[in-house]
Amino acid sequence: ALMRLEQPDYLDHWQQALVLLAERDNIASELSGLAVRLLLDAQNWVMEQAAGHMRQALAKGVPIQDSSAWLQGFLYGSGLLLLHNPPLWALIDAWIQELSHVEFQQLLPALRKTFSSYAPAERQKMLQLAKDGRTRASKNRAPVVWDETRVQTVLPTLQLIFGKG
């Protein structure tokens, strides 16, 4: 709405407010994640800045509820961000792989809520990426060797999160 007003001062104040929301520690995690996403979408931040904030929000010492809320805010509204940015996909994938079983179970409702808002085609593409175990950036590398038994136990959960089609 501010862009339609064509008032540079308003936009400057908006961008400054977003930076404050993204960088302050005492802000709700979901709001902070959304602020980072809006700065990225408006091309005020580059992908490396957003990824740096994501790494910080998903760091080991951060409570799972806070990390989950940050991620939910950041991913709000578009799965295309993940599909077209393999480094972000890889960062989230690595974070999820490091979670304990209990932490992963705590994260599932938030993941389901986030991914259910995406278009079915987006969810299918993400499910395929998860099944393949690779991003577009890693296609030229040696294939990943998977333990098929473990894969089969995880696939139903992934299908629940991403939708079956």
PDB file of C-alpha atoms in Angstrom:
ATOM      1  CA  ALA A   1       0.000   0.000   0.000  1.00  0.00           C
ATOM      2  CA  LEU A   2       2.858   2.376   0.786  1.00  0.00           C
ATOM      3  CA  MET A   3       4.339   1.867  -2.666  1.00  0.00           C
ATOM      4  CA  ARG A   4       1.094   3.030  -4.264  1.00  0.00           C
ATOM      5  CA  LEU A   5       1.249   6.281  -2.322  1.00  0.00           C
ATOM      6  CA  GLU A   6       4.583   7.037  -4.002  1.00  0.00           C
ATOM      7  CA  GLN A   7       5.872   8.766  -0.875  1.00  0.00           C
ATOM      8  CA  PRO A   8       9.580   7.947  -0.479  1.00  0.00           C
ATOM      9  CA  ASP A   9       9.603   9.162   3.140  1.00  0.00           C
ATOM     10  CA  TYR A  10       6.900   6.650   4.086  1.00  0.00           C
ATOM     11  CA  LEU A  11       8.784   3.844   2.389  1.00  0.00           C
ATOM     12  CA  ASP A  12      12.014   4.818   4.126  1.00  0.00           C
ATOM     13  CA  HIS A  13      10.300   4.749   7.520  1.00  0.00           C
ATOM     14  CA  TRP A  14       8.709   1.387   6.679  1.00  0.00           C
ATOM     15  CA  GLN A  15      12.053  -0.125   5.679  1.00  0.00           C
ATOM     16  CA  GLN A  16      13.689   1.226   8.846  1.00  0.00           C
ATOM     17  CA  ALA A  17      10.910  -0.301  10.943  1.00  0.00           C
ATOM     18  CA  LEU A  18      11.392  -3.651   9.198  1.00  0.00           C
ATOM     19  CA  VAL A  19      15.139  -3.576   9.882  1.00  0.00           C
ATOM     20  CA  LEU A  20      14.426  -2.896  13.577  1.00  0.00           C
ATOM     21  CA  LEU A  21      11.983  -5.801  13.703  1.00  0.00           C
ATOM     22  CA  ALA A  22      14.449  -8.100  11.945  1.00  0.00           C
ATOM     23  CA  GLU A  23      17.427  -7.245  14.125  1.00  0.00           C
ATOM     24  CA  ARG A  24      16.044  -6.822  17.648  1.00  0.00           C
ATOM     25  CA  ASP A  25      16.184  -9.723  20.062  1.00  0.00           C
ATOM     26  CA  ASN A  26      13.085  -8.810  22.068  1.00  0.00           C
ATOM     27  CA  ILE A  27      10.664  -9.066  19.126  1.00  0.00           C
ATOM     28  CA  ALA A  28       8.326 -12.003  18.580  1.00  0.00           C
ATOM     29  CA  SER A  29      10.178 -14.541  16.450  1.00  0.00           C
ATOM     30  CA  GLU A  30       7.422 -14.839  13.844  1.00  0.00           C
ATOM     31  CA  LEU A  31       7.431 -11.067  13.342  1.00  0.00           C
ATOM     32  CA  SER A  32      11.199 -11.030  13.034  1.00  0.00           C
ATOM     33  CA  GLY A  33      11.124 -13.773  10.392  1.00  0.00           C
ATOM     34  CA  LEU A  34       8.425 -11.960   8.443  1.00  0.00           C
ATOM     35  CA  ALA A  35      10.412  -8.703   8.580  1.00  0.00           C
ATOM     36  CA  VAL A  36      13.460 -10.452   7.126  1.00  0.00           C
ATOM     37  CA  ARG A  37      11.283 -11.910   4.377  1.00  0.00           C
ATOM     38  CA  LEU A  38       9.735  -8.515   3.538  1.00  0.00           C
ATOM     39  CA  LEU A  39      13.178  -6.909   3.369  1.00  0.00           C
ATOM     40  CA  LEU A  40      14.310  -9.672   1.040  1.00  0.00           C
ATOM     41  CA  ASP A  41      11.187  -9.417  -1.131  1.00  0.00           C
ATOM     42  CA  ALA A  42      11.606  -5.648  -1.454  1.00  0.00           C
ATOM     43  CA  GLN A  43      15.230  -6.241  -2.467  1.00  0.00           C
ATOM     44  CA  ASN A  44      16.456  -4.115   0.425  1.00  0.00           C
ATOM     45  CA  TRP A  45      18.428  -7.087   1.662  1.00  0.00           C
ATOM     46  CA  VAL A  46      20.322  -9.637  -0.364  1.00  0.00           C
ATOM     47  CA  MET A  47      19.950 -13.377   0.097  1.00  0.00           C
ATOM     48  CA  GLU A  48      23.167 -13.590   2.151  1.00  0.00           C
ATOM     49  CA  GLN A  49      21.761 -11.161   4.746  1.00  0.00           C
ATOM     50  CA  ALA A  50      18.516 -13.101   5.008  1.00  0.00           C
ATOM     51  CA  ALA A  51      20.392 -16.419   5.216  1.00  0.00           C
ATOM     52  CA  GLY A  52      22.585 -14.996   7.989  1.00  0.00           C
ATOM     53  CA  HIS A  53      19.508 -14.086  10.023  1.00  0.00           C
ATOM     54  CA  MET A  54      18.028 -17.493   9.297  1.00  0.00           C
ATOM     55  CA  ARG A  55      21.182 -19.253  10.516  1.00  0.00           C
ATOM     56  CA  GLN A  56      21.023 -17.189  13.696  1.00  0.00           C
ATOM     57  CA  ALA A  57      17.303 -17.900  14.237  1.00  0.00           C
ATOM     58  CA  LEU A  58      17.790 -21.629  13.648  1.00  0.00           C
ATOM     59  CA  ALA A  59      20.995 -21.944  15.698  1.00  0.00           C
ATOM     60  CA  LYS A  60      21.412 -24.852  18.121  1.00  0.00           C
ATOM     61  CA  GLY A  61      20.882 -22.860  21.328  1.00  0.00           C
ATOM     62  CA  VAL A  62      17.635 -21.217  20.192  1.00  0.00           C
ATOM     63  CA  PRO A  63      14.509 -22.862  21.654  1.00  0.00           C
ATOM     64  CA  ILE A  64      12.639 -24.932  19.063  1.00  0.00           C
ATOM     65  CA  GLN A  65       9.464 -22.872  19.553  1.00  0.00           C
ATOM     66  CA  ASP A  66      11.318 -19.649  18.704  1.00  0.00           C
ATOM     67  CA  SER A  67      13.064 -21.184  15.688  1.00  0.00           C
ATOM     68  CA  SER A  68       9.791 -22.621  14.463  1.00  0.00           C
ATOM     69  CA  ALA A  69       7.980 -19.284  14.845  1.00  0.00           C
ATOM     70  CA  TRP A  70      10.782 -17.419  13.040  1.00  0.00           C
ATOM     71  CA  LEU A  71      10.677 -19.894  10.174  1.00  0.00           C
ATOM     72  CA  GLN A  72       6.892 -19.687  10.006  1.00  0.00           C
ATOM     73  CA  GLY A  73       7.077 -15.881   9.691  1.00  0.00           C
ATOM     74  CA  PHE A  74       9.831 -16.037   7.097  1.00  0.00           C
ATOM     75  CA  LEU A  75       8.070 -18.624   4.928  1.00  0.00           C
ATOM     76  CA  TYR A  76       4.624 -17.045   5.223  1.00  0.00           C
ATOM     77  CA  GLY A  77       2.792 -16.858   1.938  1.00  0.00           C
ATOM     78  CA  SER A  78       5.104 -18.390  -0.639  1.00  0.00           C
ATOM     79  CA  GLY A  79       6.766 -21.721  -1.153  1.00  0.00           C
ATOM     80  CA  LEU A  80       8.407 -20.355  -4.283  1.00  0.00           C
ATOM     81  CA  LEU A  81      11.035 -18.732  -2.081  1.00  0.00           C
ATOM     82  CA  LEU A  82      12.314 -22.169  -1.078  1.00  0.00           C
ATOM     83  CA  LEU A  83      11.926 -23.693  -4.528  1.00  0.00           C
ATOM     84  CA  HIS A  84      13.952 -20.971  -6.218  1.00  0.00           C
ATOM     85  CA  ASN A  85      16.621 -20.578  -3.529  1.00  0.00           C
ATOM     86  CA  PRO A  86      18.460 -23.883  -3.058  1.00  0.00           C
ATOM     87  CA  PRO A  87      20.758 -22.424  -0.360  1.00  0.00           C
ATOM     88  CA  LEU A  88      17.721 -21.614   1.812  1.00  0.00           C
ATOM     89  CA  TRP A  89      16.271 -25.065   1.184  1.00  0.00           C
ATOM     90  CA  ALA A  90      19.613 -26.621   2.160  1.00  0.00           C
ATOM     91  CA  LEU A  91      19.851 -24.458   5.293  1.00  0.00           C
ATOM     92  CA  ILE A  92      16.385 -25.482   6.482  1.00  0.00           C
ATOM     93  CA  ASP A  93      17.027 -29.104   5.522  1.00  0.00           C
ATOM     94  CA  ALA A  94      20.263 -29.180   7.523  1.00  0.00           C
ATOM     95  CA  TRP A  95      18.518 -27.603  10.524  1.00  0.00           C
ATOM     96  CA  ILE A  96      15.696 -30.160  10.435  1.00  0.00           C
ATOM     97  CA  GLN A  97      18.183 -33.035  10.159  1.00  0.00           C
ATOM     98  CA  GLU A  98      19.935 -31.868  13.331  1.00  0.00           C
ATOM     99  CA  LEU A  99      16.724 -31.864  15.384  1.00  0.00           C
ATOM    100  CA  SER A 100      16.118 -34.577  17.917  1.00  0.00           C
ATOM    101  CA  HIS A 101      13.032 -36.764  17.539  1.00  0.00           C
ATOM    102  CA  VAL A 102      11.232 -34.784  20.257  1.00  0.00           C
ATOM    103  CA  GLU A 103      12.146 -31.413  18.705  1.00  0.00           C
ATOM    104  CA  PHE A 104      10.976 -32.624  15.294  1.00  0.00           C
ATOM    105  CA  GLN A 105       7.642 -33.726  16.794  1.00  0.00           C
ATOM    106  CA  GLN A 106       7.272 -30.256  18.366  1.00  0.00           C
ATOM    107  CA  LEU A 107       7.985 -28.635  14.998  1.00  0.00           C
ATOM    108  CA  LEU A 108       5.467 -30.681  12.964  1.00  0.00           C
ATOM    109  CA  PRO A 109       2.329 -28.609  13.704  1.00  0.00           C
ATOM    110  CA  ALA A 110       4.064 -25.393  12.657  1.00  0.00           C
ATOM    111  CA  LEU A 111       5.432 -27.004   9.498  1.00  0.00           C
ATOM    112  CA  ARG A 112       2.004 -28.354   8.633  1.00  0.00           C
ATOM    113  CA  LYS A 113       0.415 -24.940   9.164  1.00  0.00           C
ATOM    114  CA  THR A 114       3.065 -23.190   7.062  1.00  0.00           C
ATOM    115  CA  PHE A 115       3.117 -25.643   4.174  1.00  0.00           C
ATOM    116  CA  SER A 116      -0.655 -26.079   4.031  1.00  0.00           C
ATOM    117  CA  SER A 117      -0.959 -22.456   2.883  1.00  0.00           C
ATOM    118  CA  TYR A 118       1.126 -23.154  -0.237  1.00  0.00           C
ATOM    119  CA  ALA A 119      -0.355 -24.079  -3.592  1.00  0.00           C
ATOM    120  CA  PRO A 120      -0.589 -27.837  -4.221  1.00  0.00           C
ATOM    121  CA  ALA A 121       1.946 -27.590  -7.055  1.00  0.00           C
ATOM    122  CA  GLU A 122       4.465 -25.910  -4.734  1.00  0.00           C
ATOM    123  CA  ARG A 123       3.973 -28.606  -2.104  1.00  0.00           C
ATOM    124  CA  GLN A 124       4.427 -31.346  -4.699  1.00  0.00           C
ATOM    125  CA  LYS A 125       7.694 -29.804  -5.906  1.00  0.00           C
ATOM    126  CA  MET A 126       8.953 -29.575  -2.319  1.00  0.00           C
ATOM    127  CA  LEU A 127       7.955 -33.154  -1.644  1.00  0.00           C
ATOM    128  CA  GLN A 128       9.858 -34.205  -4.745  1.00  0.00           C
ATOM    129  CA  LEU A 129      12.925 -32.259  -3.565  1.00  0.00           C
ATOM    130  CA  ALA A 130      12.701 -33.972  -0.192  1.00  0.00           C
ATOM    131  CA  LYS A 131      12.298 -37.384  -1.837  1.00  0.00           C
ATOM    132  CA  ASP A 132      15.233 -36.762  -4.138  1.00  0.00           C
ATOM    133  CA  GLY A 133      17.385 -35.641  -1.234  1.00  0.00           C
ATOM    134  CA  ARG A 134      19.009 -32.897  -3.234  1.00  0.00           C
ATOM    135  CA  THR A 135      18.613 -29.323  -4.375  1.00  0.00           C
ATOM    136  CA  ARG A 136      19.262 -27.984  -7.827  1.00  0.00           C
ATOM    137  CA  ALA A 137      22.604 -26.740  -6.520  1.00  0.00           C
ATOM    138  CA  SER A 138      23.732 -30.268  -5.661  1.00  0.00           C
ATOM    139  CA  LYS A 139      22.640 -32.111  -8.827  1.00  0.00           C
ATOM    140  CA  ASN A 140      26.213 -32.261 -10.130  1.00  0.00           C
ATOM    141  CA  ARG A 141      27.544 -33.834  -6.947  1.00  0.00           C
ATOM    142  CA  ALA A 142      27.712 -37.532  -6.205  1.00  0.00           C
ATOM    143  CA  PRO A 143      24.294 -38.960  -5.339  1.00  0.00           C
ATOM    144  CA  VAL A 144      23.366 -39.265  -1.692  1.00  0.00           C
ATOM    145  CA  VAL A 145      23.158 -42.824  -0.363  1.00  0.00           C
ATOM    146  CA  TRP A 146      19.979 -43.237   1.667  1.00  0.00           C
ATOM    147  CA  ASP A 147      18.994 -45.840   4.200  1.00  0.00           C
ATOM    148  CA  GLU A 148      15.776 -46.984   2.483  1.00  0.00           C
ATOM    149  CA  THR A 149      14.244 -48.231   5.736  1.00  0.00           C
ATOM    150  CA  ARG A 150      14.584 -44.804   7.335  1.00  0.00           C
ATOM    151  CA  VAL A 151      13.338 -43.089   4.178  1.00  0.00           C
ATOM    152  CA  GLN A 152      10.178 -45.212   4.174  1.00  0.00           C
ATOM    153  CA  THR A 153       9.447 -44.267   7.798  1.00  0.00           C
ATOM    154  CA  VAL A 154       9.770 -40.537   7.071  1.00  0.00           C
ATOM    155  CA  LEU A 155       7.898 -40.330   3.742  1.00  0.00           C
ATOM    156  CA  PRO A 156       4.378 -40.591   5.242  1.00  0.00           C
ATOM    157  CA  THR A 157       5.153 -37.645   7.516  1.00  0.00           C
ATOM    158  CA  LEU A 158       6.509 -35.610   4.597  1.00  0.00           C
ATOM    159  CA  GLN A 159       3.416 -36.426   2.568  1.00  0.00           C
ATOM    160  CA  LEU A 160       1.269 -35.268   5.482  1.00  0.00           C
ATOM    161  CA  ILE A 161       3.197 -31.991   5.694  1.00  0.00           C
ATOM    162  CA  PHE A 162       3.347 -31.247   1.970  1.00  0.00           C
ATOM    163  CA  GLY A 163       0.030 -32.808   0.976  1.00  0.00           C
ATOM    164  CA  LYS A 164      -0.435 -35.785  -1.263  1.00  0.00           C
ATOM    165  CA  GLY A 165      -1.109 -34.017  -4.450  1.00  0.00           C
TER     166      GLY A 165
END
